[in-house]
PDB file of C-alpha atoms and ligand atoms in Angstrom:
ATOM      1  CA  UNK H  14      42.945  37.647  92.623  1.00 49.00           C
ATOM      2  CA  UNK H  15      39.466  36.434  92.371  1.00 51.00           C
ATOM      3  CA  UNK H  16      37.524  35.046  95.469  1.00 50.00           C
ATOM      4  CA  UNK H  17      39.340  37.416  97.975  1.00 51.00           C
ATOM      5  CA  UNK H  18      36.907  39.228 100.206  1.00 51.00           C
ATOM      6  CA  UNK H  19      37.093  43.007 100.073  1.00 50.00           C
ATOM      7  CA  UNK H  20      37.897  43.210 103.838  1.00 51.00           C
ATOM      8  CA  UNK H  21      39.711  46.389 104.668  1.00 54.00           C
ATOM      9  CA  UNK H  22      41.061  45.132 107.765  1.00 59.00           C
ATOM     10  CA  UNK H  23      43.030  42.347 106.215  1.00 75.00           C
ATOM     11  CA  UNK H  24      45.557  43.773 103.837  1.00 91.00           C
ATOM     12  CA  UNK H  25      48.481  41.856 102.983  1.00 95.00           C
ATOM     13  CA  UNK H  26      52.097  42.821 102.419  1.00 96.00           C
ATOM     14  CA  UNK H  27      53.037  42.656  98.756  1.00 95.00           C
ATOM     15  CA  UNK H  28      56.608  41.735  99.598  1.00 95.00           C
ATOM     16  CA  UNK H  29      56.318  39.078 102.364  1.00 98.00           C
ATOM     17  CA  UNK H  30      52.533  38.269 102.573  1.00 97.00           C
ATOM     18  CA  UNK H  31      52.223  39.422 106.201  1.00 97.00           C
ATOM     19  CA  UNK H  32      49.443  41.237 107.783  1.00 96.00           C
ATOM     20  CA  UNK H  33      49.347  45.002 107.420  1.00 96.00           C
ATOM     21  CA  UNK H  34      48.371  47.221 110.352  1.00 95.00           C
ATOM     22  CA  UNK H  35      47.580  50.993 110.338  1.00 95.00           C
ATOM     23  CA  UNK H  36      50.155  52.791 112.084  1.00 96.00           C
ATOM     24  CA  UNK H  37      52.678  55.638 111.735  1.00 96.00           C
ATOM     25  CA  UNK H  38      56.033  55.219 110.177  1.00 96.00           C
ATOM     26  CA  UNK H  39      59.353  57.144 110.343  1.00 96.00           C
ATOM     27  CA  UNK H  40      60.497  57.088 106.764  1.00 94.00           C
ATOM     28  CA  UNK H  41      63.913  58.465 105.446  1.00 94.00           C
ATOM     29  CA  UNK H  42      63.893  59.781 102.003  1.00 93.00           C
ATOM     30  CA  UNK H  43      67.243  59.869  99.999  1.00 92.00           C
ATOM     31  CA  UNK H  44      66.718  62.748  97.771  1.00 86.00           C
ATOM     32  CA  UNK H  45      70.336  63.168  96.334  1.00 83.00           C
ATOM     33  CA  UNK H  46      73.594  61.667  97.363  1.00 82.00           C
ATOM     34  CA  UNK H  47      73.974  64.036 100.342  1.00 85.00           C
ATOM     35  CA  UNK H  48      70.392  64.963 101.080  1.00 89.00           C
ATOM     36  CA  UNK H  49      68.351  62.882 103.514  1.00 94.00           C
ATOM     37  CA  UNK H  50      64.940  63.952 104.616  1.00 93.00           C
ATOM     38  CA  UNK H  51      63.443  61.944 107.562  1.00 95.00           C
ATOM     39  CA  UNK H  52      59.639  62.243 107.838  1.00 95.00           C
ATOM     40  CA  UNK H  53      58.214  61.096 111.160  1.00 96.00           C
ATOM     41  CA  UNK H  54      54.630  59.983 112.014  1.00 96.00           C
ATOM     42  CA  UNK H  55      53.687  59.327 108.290  1.00 96.00           C
ATOM     43  CA  UNK H  56      50.286  57.537 108.215  1.00 95.00           C
ATOM     44  CA  UNK H  57      51.124  54.233 106.825  1.00 96.00           C
ATOM     45  CA  UNK H  58      50.033  50.603 106.830  1.00 96.00           C
ATOM     46  CA  UNK H  59      52.931  48.590 108.322  1.00 96.00           C
ATOM     47  CA  UNK H  60      53.736  44.980 107.770  1.00 97.00           C
ATOM     48  CA  UNK H  61      53.569  43.097 111.081  1.00 96.00           C
ATOM     49  CA  UNK H  62      56.333  40.742 109.728  1.00 97.00           C
ATOM     50  CA  UNK H  63      58.820  42.629 107.759  1.00 97.00           C
ATOM     51  CA  UNK H  64      57.899  46.249 109.233  1.00 95.00           C
ATOM     52  CA  UNK H  65      57.762  47.751 105.658  1.00 95.00           C
ATOM     53  CA  UNK H  66      55.642  50.750 105.695  1.00 95.00           C
ATOM     54  CA  UNK H  67      53.249  51.358 102.863  1.00 95.00           C
ATOM     55  CA  UNK H  68      52.140  54.916 102.437  1.00 94.00           C
ATOM     56  CA  UNK H  69      48.546  55.597 101.244  1.00 87.00           C
ATOM     57  CA  UNK H  70      47.831  57.969  98.336  1.00 88.00           C
ATOM     58  CA  UNK H  71      46.805  61.104  99.940  1.00 88.00           C
ATOM     59  CA  UNK H  72      49.611  60.819 102.493  1.00 92.00           C
ATOM     60  CA  UNK H  73      52.105  60.214  99.646  1.00 92.00           C
ATOM     61  CA  UNK H  74      51.109  63.542  98.136  1.00 91.00           C
ATOM     62  CA  UNK H  75      51.479  65.430 101.366  1.00 90.00           C
ATOM     63  CA  UNK H  76      54.949  63.768 101.664  1.00 92.00           C
ATOM     64  CA  UNK H  77      55.876  64.954  98.129  1.00 91.00           C
ATOM     65  CA  UNK H  78      54.952  68.494  98.880  1.00 89.00           C
ATOM     66  CA  UNK H  79      56.919  68.320 102.164  1.00 88.00           C
ATOM     67  CA  UNK H  80      59.986  66.974 100.460  1.00 90.00           C
ATOM     68  CA  UNK H  81      59.688  69.668  97.696  1.00 88.00           C
ATOM     69  CA  UNK H  82      59.568  72.379 100.358  1.00 84.00           C
ATOM     70  CA  UNK H  83      62.571  70.901 102.370  1.00 86.00           C
ATOM     71  CA  UNK H  84      64.679  70.313  99.277  1.00 83.00           C
ATOM     72  CA  UNK H  85      64.872  74.122  98.726  1.00 83.00           C
ATOM     73  CA  UNK H  86      66.269  74.695 102.140  1.00 82.00           C
ATOM     74  CA  UNK H  87      69.492  72.672 100.889  1.00 80.00           C
ATOM     75  CA  UNK H  88      70.041  71.236 104.277  1.00 86.00           C
ATOM     76  CA  UNK H  89      71.721  67.945 104.165  1.00 91.00           C
ATOM     77  CA  UNK H  90      69.721  66.137 106.730  1.00 93.00           C
ATOM     78  CA  UNK H  91      66.353  67.303 107.779  1.00 92.00           C
ATOM     79  CA  UNK H  92      63.873  65.664 110.411  1.00 94.00           C
ATOM     80  CA  UNK H  93      60.336  66.612 110.083  1.00 92.00           C
ATOM     81  CA  UNK H  94      57.045  65.515 111.464  1.00 94.00           C
ATOM     82  CA  UNK H  95      54.420  64.693 109.005  1.00 93.00           C
ATOM     83  CA  UNK H  96      51.329  67.133 108.979  1.00 86.00           C
ATOM     84  CA  UNK H  97      48.317  66.821 106.784  1.00 79.00           C
ATOM     85  CA  UNK H  98      48.103  70.685 106.825  1.00 72.00           C
ATOM     86  CA  UNK H  99      51.558  71.593 105.555  1.00 56.00           C
ATOM     87  CA  UNK H 100      50.682  75.034 104.621  1.00 52.00           C
ATOM     88  CA  UNK H 101      50.309  75.828 108.296  1.00 50.00           C
ATOM     89  CA  UNK H 102      53.877  74.795 108.974  1.00 51.00           C
ATOM     90  CA  UNK H 103      56.156  75.300 106.192  1.00 47.00           C
ATOM     91  CA  UNK H 104      57.216  78.713 104.820  1.00 45.00           C
TER      92      UNK H 104
HETATM   93 ZN1   ZN U 363      56.028  42.168 104.959  1.00 75.60          ZN
END
């Protein structure tokens, strides 16, 4: 992709070519057959056309930590709100 301006405000959706907008997404993660964890308010770039959320690197790391903690609870369905400082909330 040469000749594309490095303009942070015009990111393009890899799946449909729509414009991405910064926002917050509610994302369900299916851990195993019977375990679903829904994480709310995850910072993501959301496609204006297909509504697909793209979670950025550091947010992904936080989500993975969160999922790891929640998996150990063995709850079939968990709904949590994303926090960048998980250690304050999860015990
Ligand atoms: Zn899209």
